mmCIF file of N, CA and C and ligand atoms in Angstrom:
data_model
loop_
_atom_site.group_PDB
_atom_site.id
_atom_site.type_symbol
_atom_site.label_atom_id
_atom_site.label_comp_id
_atom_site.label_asym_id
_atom_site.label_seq_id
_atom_site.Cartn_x
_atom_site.Cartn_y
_atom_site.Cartn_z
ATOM 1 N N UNK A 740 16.648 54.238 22.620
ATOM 2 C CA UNK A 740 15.239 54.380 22.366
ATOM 3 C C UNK A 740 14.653 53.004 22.138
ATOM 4 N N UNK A 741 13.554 52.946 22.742
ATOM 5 C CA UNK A 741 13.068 51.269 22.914
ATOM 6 C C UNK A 741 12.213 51.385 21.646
ATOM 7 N N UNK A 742 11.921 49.977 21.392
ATOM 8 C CA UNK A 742 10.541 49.999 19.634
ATOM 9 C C UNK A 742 9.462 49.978 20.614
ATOM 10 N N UNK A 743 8.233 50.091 19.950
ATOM 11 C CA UNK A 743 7.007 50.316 20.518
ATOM 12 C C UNK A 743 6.055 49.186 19.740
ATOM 13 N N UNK A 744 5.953 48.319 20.292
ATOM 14 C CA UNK A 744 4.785 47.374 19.820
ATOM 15 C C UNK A 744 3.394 47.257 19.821
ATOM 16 N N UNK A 745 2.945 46.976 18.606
ATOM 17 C CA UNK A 745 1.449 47.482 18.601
ATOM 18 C C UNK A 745 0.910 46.536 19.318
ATOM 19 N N UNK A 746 0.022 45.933 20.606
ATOM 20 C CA UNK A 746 -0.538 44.688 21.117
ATOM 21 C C UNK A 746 -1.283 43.934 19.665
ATOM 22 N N UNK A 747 -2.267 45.094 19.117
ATOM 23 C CA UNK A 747 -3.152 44.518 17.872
ATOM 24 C C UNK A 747 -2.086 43.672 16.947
ATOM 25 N N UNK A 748 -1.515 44.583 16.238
ATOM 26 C CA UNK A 748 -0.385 44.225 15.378
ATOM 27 C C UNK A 748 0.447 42.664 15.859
ATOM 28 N N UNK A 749 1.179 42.674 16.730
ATOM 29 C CA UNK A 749 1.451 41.625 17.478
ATOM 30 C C UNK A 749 0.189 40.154 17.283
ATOM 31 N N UNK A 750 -0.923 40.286 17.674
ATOM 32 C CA UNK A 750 -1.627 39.605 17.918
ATOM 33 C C UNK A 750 -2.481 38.947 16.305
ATOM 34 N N UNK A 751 -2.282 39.980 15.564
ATOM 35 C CA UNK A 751 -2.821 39.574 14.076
ATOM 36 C C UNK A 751 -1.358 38.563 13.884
ATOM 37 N N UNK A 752 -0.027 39.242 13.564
ATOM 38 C CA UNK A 752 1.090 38.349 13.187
ATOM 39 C C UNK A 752 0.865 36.972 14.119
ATOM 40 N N UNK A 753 0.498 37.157 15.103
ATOM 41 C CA UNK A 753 0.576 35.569 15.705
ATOM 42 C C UNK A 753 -0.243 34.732 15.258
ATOM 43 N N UNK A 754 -1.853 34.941 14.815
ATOM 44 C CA UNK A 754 -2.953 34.585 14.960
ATOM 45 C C UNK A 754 -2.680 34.045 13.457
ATOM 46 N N UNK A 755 -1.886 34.926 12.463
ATOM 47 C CA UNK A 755 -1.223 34.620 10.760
ATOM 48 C C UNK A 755 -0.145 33.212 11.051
ATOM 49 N N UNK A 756 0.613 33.248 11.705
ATOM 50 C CA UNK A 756 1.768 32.757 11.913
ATOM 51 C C UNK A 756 1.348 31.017 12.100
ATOM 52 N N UNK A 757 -0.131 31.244 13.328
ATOM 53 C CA UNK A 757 -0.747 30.005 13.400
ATOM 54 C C UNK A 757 -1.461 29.647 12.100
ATOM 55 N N UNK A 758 -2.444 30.511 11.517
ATOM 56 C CA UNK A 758 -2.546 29.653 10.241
ATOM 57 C C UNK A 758 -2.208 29.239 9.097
ATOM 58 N N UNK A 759 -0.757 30.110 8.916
ATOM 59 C CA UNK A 759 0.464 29.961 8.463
ATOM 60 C C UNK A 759 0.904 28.370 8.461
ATOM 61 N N UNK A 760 0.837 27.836 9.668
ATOM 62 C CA UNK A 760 1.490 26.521 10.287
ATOM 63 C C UNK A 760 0.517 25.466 9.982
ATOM 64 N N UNK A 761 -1.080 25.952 10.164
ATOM 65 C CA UNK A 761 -1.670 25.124 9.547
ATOM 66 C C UNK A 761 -2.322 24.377 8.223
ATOM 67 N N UNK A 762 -1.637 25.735 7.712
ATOM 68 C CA UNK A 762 -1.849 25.475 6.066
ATOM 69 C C UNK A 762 -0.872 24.359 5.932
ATOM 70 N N UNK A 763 0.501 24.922 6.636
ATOM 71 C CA UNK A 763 1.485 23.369 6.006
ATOM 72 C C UNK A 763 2.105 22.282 6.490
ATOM 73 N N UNK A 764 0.551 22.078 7.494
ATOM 74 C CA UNK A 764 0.924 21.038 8.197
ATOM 75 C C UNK A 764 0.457 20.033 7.332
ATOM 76 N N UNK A 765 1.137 18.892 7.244
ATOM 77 C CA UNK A 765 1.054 17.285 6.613
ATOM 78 C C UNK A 765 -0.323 17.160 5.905
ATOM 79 N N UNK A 766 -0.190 16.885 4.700
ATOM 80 C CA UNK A 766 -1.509 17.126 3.798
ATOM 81 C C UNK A 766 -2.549 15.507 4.665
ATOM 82 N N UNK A 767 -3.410 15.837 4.613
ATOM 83 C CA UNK A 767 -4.617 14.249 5.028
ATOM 84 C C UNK A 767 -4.390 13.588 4.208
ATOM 85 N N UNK A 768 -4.498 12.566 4.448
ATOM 86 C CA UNK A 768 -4.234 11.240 3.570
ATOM 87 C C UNK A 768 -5.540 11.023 2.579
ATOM 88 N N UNK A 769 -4.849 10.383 1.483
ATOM 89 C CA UNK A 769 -5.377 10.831 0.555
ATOM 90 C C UNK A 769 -6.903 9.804 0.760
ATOM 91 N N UNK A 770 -7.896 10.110 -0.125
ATOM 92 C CA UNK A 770 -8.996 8.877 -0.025
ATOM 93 C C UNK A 770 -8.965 8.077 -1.268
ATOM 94 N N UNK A 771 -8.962 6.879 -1.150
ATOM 95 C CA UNK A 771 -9.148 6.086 -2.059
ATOM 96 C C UNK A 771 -10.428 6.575 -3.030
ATOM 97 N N UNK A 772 -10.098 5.939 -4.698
ATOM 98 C CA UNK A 772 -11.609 6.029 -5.453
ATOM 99 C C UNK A 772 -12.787 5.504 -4.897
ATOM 100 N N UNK A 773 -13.763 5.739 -5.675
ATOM 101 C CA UNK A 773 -14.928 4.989 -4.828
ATOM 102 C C UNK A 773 -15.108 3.602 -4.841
ATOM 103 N N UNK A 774 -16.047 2.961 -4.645
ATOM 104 C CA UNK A 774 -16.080 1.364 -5.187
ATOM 105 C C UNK A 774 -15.971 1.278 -6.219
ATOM 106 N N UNK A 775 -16.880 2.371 -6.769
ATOM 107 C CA UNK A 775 -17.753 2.066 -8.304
ATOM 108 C C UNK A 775 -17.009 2.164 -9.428
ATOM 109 N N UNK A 776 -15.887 2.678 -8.827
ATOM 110 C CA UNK A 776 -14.090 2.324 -9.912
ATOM 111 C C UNK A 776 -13.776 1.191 -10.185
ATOM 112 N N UNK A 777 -13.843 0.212 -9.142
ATOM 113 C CA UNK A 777 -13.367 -1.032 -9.180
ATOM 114 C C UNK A 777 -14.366 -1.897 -10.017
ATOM 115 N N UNK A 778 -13.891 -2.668 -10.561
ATOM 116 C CA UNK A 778 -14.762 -3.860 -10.939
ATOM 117 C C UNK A 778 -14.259 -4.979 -10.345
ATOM 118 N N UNK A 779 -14.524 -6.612 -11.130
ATOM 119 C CA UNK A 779 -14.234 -7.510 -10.231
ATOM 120 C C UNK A 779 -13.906 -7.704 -8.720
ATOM 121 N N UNK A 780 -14.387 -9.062 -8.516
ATOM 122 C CA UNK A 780 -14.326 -9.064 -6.510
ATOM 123 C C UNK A 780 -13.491 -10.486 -6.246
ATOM 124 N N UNK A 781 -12.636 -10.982 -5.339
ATOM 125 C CA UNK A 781 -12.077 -11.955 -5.240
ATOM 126 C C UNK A 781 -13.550 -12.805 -4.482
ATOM 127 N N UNK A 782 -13.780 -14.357 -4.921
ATOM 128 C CA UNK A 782 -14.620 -14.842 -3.903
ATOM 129 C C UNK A 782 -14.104 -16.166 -3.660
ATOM 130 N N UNK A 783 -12.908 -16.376 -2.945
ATOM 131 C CA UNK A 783 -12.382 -17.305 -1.890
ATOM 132 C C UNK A 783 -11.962 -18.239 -3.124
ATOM 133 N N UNK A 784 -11.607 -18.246 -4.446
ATOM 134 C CA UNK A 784 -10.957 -19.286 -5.253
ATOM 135 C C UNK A 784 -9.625 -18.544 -6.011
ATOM 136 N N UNK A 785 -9.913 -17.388 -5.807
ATOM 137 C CA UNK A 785 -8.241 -16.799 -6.088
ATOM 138 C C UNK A 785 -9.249 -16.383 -7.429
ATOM 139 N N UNK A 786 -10.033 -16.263 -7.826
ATOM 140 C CA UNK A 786 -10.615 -15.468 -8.428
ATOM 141 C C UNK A 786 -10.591 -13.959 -8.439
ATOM 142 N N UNK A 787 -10.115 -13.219 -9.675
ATOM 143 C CA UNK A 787 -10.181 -11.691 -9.280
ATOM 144 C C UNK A 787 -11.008 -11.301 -10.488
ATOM 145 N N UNK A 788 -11.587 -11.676 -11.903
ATOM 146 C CA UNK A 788 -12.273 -10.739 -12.854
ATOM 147 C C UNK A 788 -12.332 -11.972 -13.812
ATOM 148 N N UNK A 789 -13.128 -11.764 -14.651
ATOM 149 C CA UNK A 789 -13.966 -12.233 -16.156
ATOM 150 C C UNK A 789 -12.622 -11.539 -16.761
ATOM 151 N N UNK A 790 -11.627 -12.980 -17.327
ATOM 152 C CA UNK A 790 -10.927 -12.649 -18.593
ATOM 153 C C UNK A 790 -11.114 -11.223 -19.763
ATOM 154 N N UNK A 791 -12.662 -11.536 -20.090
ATOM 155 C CA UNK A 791 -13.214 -10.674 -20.958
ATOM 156 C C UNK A 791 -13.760 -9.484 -20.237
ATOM 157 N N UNK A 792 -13.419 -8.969 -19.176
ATOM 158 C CA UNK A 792 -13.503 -7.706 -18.389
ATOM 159 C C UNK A 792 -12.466 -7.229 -18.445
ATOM 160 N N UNK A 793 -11.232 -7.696 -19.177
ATOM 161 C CA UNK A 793 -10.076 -6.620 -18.498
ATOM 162 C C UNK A 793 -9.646 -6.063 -20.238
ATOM 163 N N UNK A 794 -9.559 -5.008 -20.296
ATOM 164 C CA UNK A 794 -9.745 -4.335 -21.533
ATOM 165 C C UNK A 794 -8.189 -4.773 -22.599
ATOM 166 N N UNK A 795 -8.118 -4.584 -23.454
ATOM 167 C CA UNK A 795 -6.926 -5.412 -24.123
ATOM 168 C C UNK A 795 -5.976 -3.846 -24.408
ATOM 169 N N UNK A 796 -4.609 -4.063 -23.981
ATOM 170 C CA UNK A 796 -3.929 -2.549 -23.743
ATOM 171 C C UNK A 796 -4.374 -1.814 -22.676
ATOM 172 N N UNK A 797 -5.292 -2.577 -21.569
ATOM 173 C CA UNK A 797 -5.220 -1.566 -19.849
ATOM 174 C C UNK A 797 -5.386 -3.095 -18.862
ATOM 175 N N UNK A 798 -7.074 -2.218 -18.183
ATOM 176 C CA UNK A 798 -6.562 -3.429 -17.107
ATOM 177 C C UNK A 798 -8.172 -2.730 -15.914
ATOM 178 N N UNK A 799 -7.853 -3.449 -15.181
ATOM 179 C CA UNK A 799 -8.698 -3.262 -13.836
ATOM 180 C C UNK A 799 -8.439 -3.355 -12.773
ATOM 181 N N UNK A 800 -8.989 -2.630 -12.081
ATOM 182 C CA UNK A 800 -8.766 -2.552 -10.715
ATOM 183 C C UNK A 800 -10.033 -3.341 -9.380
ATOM 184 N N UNK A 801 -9.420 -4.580 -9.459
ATOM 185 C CA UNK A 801 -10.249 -5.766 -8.234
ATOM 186 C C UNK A 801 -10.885 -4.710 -7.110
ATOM 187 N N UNK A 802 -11.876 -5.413 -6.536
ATOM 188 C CA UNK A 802 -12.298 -4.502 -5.086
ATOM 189 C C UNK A 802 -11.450 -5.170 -3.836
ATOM 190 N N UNK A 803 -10.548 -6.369 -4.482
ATOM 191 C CA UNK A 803 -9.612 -6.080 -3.160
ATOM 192 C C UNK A 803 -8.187 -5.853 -3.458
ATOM 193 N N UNK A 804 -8.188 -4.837 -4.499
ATOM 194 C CA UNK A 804 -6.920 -4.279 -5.131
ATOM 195 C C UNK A 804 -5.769 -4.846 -5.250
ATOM 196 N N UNK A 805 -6.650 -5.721 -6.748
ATOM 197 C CA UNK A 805 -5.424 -6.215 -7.612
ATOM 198 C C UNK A 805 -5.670 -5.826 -8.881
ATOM 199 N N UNK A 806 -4.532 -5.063 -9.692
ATOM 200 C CA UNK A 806 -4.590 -4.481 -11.028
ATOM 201 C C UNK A 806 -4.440 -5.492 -11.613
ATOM 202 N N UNK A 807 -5.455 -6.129 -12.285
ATOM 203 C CA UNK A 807 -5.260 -6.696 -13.507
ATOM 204 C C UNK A 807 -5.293 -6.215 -15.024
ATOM 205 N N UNK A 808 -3.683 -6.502 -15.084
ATOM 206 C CA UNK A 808 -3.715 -5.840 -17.074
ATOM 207 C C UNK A 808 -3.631 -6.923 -18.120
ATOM 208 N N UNK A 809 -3.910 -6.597 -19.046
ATOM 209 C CA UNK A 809 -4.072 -7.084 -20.283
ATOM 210 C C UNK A 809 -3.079 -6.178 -21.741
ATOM 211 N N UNK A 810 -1.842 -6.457 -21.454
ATOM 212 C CA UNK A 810 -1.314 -5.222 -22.116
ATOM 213 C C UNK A 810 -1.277 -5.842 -23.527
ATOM 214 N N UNK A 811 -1.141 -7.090 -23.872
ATOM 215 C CA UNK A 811 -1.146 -7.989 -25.127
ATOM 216 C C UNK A 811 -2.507 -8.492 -25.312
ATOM 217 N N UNK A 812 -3.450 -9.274 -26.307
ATOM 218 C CA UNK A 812 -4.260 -9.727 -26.138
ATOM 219 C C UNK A 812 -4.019 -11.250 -25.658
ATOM 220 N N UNK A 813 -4.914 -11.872 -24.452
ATOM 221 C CA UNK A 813 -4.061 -13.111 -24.156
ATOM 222 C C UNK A 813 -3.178 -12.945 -23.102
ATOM 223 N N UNK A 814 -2.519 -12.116 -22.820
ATOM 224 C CA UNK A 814 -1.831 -12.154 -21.867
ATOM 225 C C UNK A 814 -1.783 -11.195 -20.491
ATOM 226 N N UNK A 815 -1.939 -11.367 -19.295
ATOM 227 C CA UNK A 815 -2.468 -11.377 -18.137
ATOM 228 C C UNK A 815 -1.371 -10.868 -17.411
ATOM 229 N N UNK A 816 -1.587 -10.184 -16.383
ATOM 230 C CA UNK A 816 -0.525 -10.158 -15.656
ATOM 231 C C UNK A 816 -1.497 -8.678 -14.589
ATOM 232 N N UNK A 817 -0.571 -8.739 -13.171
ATOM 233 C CA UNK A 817 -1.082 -8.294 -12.247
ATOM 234 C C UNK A 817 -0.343 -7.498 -11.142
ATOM 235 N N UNK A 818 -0.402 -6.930 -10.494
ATOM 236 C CA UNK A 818 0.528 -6.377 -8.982
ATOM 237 C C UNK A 818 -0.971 -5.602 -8.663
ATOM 238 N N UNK A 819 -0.256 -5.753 -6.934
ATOM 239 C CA UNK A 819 -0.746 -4.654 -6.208
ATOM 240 C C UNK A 819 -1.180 -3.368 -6.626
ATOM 241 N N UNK A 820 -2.745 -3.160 -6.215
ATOM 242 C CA UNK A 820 -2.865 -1.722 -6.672
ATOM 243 C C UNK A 820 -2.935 -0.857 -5.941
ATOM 244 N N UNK A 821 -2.050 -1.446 -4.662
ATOM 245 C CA UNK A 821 -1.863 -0.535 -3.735
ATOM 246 C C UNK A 821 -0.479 0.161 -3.659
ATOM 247 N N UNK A 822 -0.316 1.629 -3.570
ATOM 248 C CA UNK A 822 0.947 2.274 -3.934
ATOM 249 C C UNK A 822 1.539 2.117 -2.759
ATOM 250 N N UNK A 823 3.091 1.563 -3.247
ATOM 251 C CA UNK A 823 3.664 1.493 -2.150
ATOM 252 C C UNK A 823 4.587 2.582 -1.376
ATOM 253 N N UNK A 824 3.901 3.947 -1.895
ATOM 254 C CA UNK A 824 4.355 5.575 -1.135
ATOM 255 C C UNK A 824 3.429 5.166 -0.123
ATOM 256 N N UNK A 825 2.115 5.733 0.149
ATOM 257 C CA UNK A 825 1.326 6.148 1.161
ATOM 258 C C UNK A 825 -0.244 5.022 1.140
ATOM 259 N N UNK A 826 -0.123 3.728 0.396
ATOM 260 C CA UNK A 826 -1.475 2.831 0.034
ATOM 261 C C UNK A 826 -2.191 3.647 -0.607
ATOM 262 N N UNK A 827 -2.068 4.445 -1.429
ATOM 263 C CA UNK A 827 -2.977 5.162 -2.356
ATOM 264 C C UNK A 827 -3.561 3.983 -3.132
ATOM 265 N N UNK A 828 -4.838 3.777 -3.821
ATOM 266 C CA UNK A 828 -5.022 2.823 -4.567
ATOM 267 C C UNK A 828 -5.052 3.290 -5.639
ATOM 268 N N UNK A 829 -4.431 2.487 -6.764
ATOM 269 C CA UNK A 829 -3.990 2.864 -8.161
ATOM 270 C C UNK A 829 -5.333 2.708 -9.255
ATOM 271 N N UNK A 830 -5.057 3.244 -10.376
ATOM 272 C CA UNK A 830 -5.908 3.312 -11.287
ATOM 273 C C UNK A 830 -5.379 2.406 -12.289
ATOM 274 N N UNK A 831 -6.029 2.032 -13.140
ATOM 275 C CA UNK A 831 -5.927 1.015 -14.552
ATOM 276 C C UNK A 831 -4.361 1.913 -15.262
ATOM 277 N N UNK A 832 -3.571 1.407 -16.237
ATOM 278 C CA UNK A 832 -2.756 2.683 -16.892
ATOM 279 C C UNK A 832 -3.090 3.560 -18.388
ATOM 280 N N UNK A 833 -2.774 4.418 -18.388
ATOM 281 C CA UNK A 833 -2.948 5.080 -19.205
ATOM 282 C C UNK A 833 -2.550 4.506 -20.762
ATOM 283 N N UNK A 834 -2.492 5.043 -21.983
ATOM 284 C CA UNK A 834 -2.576 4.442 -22.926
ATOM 285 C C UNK A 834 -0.934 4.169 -23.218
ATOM 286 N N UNK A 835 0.099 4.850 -22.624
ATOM 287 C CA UNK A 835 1.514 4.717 -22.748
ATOM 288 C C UNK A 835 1.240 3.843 -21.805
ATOM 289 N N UNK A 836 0.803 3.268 -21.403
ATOM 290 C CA UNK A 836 1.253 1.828 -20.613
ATOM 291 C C UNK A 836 2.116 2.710 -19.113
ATOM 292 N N UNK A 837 1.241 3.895 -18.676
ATOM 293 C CA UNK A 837 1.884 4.326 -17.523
ATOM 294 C C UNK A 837 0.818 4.388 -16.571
ATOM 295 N N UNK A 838 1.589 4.149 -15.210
ATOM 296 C CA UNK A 838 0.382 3.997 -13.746
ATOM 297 C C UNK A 838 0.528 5.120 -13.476
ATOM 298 N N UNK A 839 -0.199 5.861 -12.915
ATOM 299 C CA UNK A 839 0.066 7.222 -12.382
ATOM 300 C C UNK A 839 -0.640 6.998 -10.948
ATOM 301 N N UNK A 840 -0.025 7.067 -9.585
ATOM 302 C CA UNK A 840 -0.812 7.530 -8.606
ATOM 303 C C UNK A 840 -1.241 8.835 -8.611
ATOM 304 N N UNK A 841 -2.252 8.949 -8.247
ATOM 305 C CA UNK A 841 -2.523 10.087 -8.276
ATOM 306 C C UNK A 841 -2.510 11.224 -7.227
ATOM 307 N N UNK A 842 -2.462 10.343 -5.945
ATOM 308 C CA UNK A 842 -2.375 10.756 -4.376
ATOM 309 C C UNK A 842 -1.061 11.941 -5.209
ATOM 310 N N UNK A 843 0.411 11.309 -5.300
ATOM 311 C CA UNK A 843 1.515 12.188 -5.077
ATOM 312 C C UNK A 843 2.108 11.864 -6.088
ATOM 313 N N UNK A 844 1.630 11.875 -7.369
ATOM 314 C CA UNK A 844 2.315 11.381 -8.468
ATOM 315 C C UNK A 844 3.418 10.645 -8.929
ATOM 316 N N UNK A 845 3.612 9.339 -8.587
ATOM 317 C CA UNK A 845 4.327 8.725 -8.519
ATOM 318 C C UNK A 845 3.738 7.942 -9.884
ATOM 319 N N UNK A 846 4.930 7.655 -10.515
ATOM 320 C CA UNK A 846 4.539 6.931 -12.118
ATOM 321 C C UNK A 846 5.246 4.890 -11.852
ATOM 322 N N UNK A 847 4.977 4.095 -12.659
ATOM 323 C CA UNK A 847 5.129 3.042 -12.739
ATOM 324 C C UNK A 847 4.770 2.643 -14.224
ATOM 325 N N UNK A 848 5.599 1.790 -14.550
ATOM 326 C CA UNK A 848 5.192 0.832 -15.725
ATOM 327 C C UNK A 848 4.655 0.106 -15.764
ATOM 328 N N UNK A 849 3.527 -0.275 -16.586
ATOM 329 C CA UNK A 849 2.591 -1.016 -16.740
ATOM 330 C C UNK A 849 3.280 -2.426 -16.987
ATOM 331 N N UNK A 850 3.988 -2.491 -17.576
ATOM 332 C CA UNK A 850 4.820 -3.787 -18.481
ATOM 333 C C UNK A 850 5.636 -4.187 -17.506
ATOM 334 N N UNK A 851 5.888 -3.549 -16.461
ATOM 335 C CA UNK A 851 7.046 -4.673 -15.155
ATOM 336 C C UNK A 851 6.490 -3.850 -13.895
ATOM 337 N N UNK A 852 5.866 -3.256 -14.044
ATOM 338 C CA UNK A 852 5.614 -2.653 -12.199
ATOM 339 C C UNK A 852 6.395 -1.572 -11.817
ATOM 340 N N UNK A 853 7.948 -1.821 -12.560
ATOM 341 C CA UNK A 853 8.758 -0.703 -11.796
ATOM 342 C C UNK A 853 8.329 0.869 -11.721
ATOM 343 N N UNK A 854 9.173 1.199 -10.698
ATOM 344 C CA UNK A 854 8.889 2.225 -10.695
ATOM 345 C C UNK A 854 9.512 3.497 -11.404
ATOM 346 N N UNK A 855 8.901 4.902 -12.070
ATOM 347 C CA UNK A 855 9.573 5.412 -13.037
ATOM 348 C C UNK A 855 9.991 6.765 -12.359
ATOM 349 N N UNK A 856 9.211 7.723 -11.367
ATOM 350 C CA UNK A 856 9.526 8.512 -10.658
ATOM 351 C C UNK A 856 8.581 8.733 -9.966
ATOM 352 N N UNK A 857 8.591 9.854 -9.061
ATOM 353 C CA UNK A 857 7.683 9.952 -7.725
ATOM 354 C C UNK A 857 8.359 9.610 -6.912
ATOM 355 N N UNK A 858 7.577 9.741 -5.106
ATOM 356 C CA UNK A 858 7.768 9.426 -3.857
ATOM 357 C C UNK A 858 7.803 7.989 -3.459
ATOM 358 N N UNK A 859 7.721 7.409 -4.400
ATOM 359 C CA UNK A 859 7.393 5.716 -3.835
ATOM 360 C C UNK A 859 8.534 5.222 -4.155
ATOM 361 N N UNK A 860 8.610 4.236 -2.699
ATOM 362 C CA UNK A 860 10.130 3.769 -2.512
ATOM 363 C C UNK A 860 10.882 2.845 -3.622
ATOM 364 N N UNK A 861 9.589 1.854 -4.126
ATOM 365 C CA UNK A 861 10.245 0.836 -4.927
ATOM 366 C C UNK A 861 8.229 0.877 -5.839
ATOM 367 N N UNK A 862 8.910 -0.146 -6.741
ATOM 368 C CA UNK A 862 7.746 -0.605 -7.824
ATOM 369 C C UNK A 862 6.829 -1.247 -7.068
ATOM 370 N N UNK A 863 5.925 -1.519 -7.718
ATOM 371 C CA UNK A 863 4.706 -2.173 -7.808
ATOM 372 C C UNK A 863 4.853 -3.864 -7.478
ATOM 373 N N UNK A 864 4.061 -4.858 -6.405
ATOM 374 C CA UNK A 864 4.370 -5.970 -6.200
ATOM 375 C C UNK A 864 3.769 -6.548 -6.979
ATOM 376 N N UNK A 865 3.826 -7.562 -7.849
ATOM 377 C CA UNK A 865 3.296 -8.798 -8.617
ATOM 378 C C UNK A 865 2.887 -9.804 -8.339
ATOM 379 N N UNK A 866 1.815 -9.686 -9.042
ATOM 380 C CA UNK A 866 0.699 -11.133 -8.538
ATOM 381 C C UNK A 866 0.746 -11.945 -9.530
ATOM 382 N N UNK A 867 1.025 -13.561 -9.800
ATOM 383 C CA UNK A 867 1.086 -13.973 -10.273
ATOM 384 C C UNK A 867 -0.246 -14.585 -10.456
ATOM 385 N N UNK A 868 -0.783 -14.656 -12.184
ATOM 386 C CA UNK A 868 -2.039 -14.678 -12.313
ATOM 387 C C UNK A 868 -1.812 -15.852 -13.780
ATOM 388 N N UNK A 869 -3.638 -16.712 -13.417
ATOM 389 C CA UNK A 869 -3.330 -17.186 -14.859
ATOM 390 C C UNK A 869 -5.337 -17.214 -14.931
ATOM 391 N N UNK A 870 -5.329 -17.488 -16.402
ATOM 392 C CA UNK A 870 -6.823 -17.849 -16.956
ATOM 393 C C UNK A 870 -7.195 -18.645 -16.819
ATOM 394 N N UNK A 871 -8.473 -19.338 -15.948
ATOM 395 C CA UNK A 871 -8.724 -20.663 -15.705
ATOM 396 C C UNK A 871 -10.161 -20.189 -16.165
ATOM 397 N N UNK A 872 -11.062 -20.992 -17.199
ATOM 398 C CA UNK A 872 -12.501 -21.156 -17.217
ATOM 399 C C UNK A 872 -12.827 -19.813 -17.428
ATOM 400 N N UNK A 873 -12.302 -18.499 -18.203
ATOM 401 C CA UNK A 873 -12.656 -17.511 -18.391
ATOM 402 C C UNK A 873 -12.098 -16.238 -17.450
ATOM 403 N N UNK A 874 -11.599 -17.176 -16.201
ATOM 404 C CA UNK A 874 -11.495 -16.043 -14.945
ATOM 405 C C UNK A 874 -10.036 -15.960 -14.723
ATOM 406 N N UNK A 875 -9.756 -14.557 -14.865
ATOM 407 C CA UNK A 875 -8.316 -14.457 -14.107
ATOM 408 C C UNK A 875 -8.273 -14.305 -12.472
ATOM 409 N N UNK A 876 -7.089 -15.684 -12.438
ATOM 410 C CA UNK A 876 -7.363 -16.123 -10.844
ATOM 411 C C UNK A 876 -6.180 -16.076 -10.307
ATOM 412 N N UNK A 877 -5.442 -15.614 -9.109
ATOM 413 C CA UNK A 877 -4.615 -15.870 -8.442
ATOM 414 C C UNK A 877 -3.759 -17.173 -8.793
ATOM 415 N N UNK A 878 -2.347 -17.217 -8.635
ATOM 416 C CA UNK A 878 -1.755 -19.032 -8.940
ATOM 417 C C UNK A 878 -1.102 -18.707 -7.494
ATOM 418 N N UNK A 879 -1.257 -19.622 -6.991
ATOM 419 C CA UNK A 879 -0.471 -20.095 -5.248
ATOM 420 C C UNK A 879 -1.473 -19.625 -3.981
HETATM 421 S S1 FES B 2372 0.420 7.301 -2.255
HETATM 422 FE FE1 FES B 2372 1.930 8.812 -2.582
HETATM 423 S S2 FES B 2372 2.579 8.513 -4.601
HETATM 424 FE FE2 FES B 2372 1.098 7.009 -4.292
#
């Protein structure tokens, strides 16, 4: 005895099956924050922010994405705030001194860059930064 297939039936499961596939196809890449997140702008002297812009225990995020933190008072320090999973751009850290991407949650330490868990292959790159005339500026 043969089965008997409904054409309708058939044609709903397929029509499911496709948007089935498109629900889990590869999420869009994520979008960066807006500008109006960022503060400071680099302008051709290795300049990235006003010393006294970067909050004492966080930090900022440059408009050509460089995190500058301030985790001590006085003391400076910087990496990429670009995640090195998918270029998500990173946010300032939280008050535990943790980065959180937010694209795919990938965590980092504020205090060395590394990385703590998540999808991202390795830590955070470092920019070596110092205070010249108020401004934290690029060194090299
Ligand atoms: S872009 Fe995927 S974890 Fe940051």
């Amino acid at each position: 005895m043969s089965e008997v297939v409904c054409p309708r039936r058939a044609l709903l499961a397929g029509a499911g099956l496709t948007m089935l596939l498109a629900a889990c196809g590869e999420n869009p890449p994520p979008t960066a924050p807006s500008p109006s997140q960022n503060t400071g702008s680099g302008n051709g002297d290795g300049s990235l922010v006003k010393a006294a812009d970067v909050p004492v225990g966080g930090g900022v995020v440059t408009a050509d994405n460089v995190l500058v933190l301030q985790l001590t008072a006085g003391t400076f320090t910087a990496f990429s705030a670009v995640c090195p999973h998918q270029n998500f751009r990173l946010s300032p850290p939280d008050p535990q001194g943790l980065i959180t991407c937010v694209a795919h949650q990938s965590h980092f330490k504020a205090a060395d860059g590394s990385r703590v868990d998540g999808p991202a292959p390795s830590g955070l790159s470092p920019i070596a930064v110092q205070v010249v005339d108020g401004r934290v500026r690029r060194v090299g």
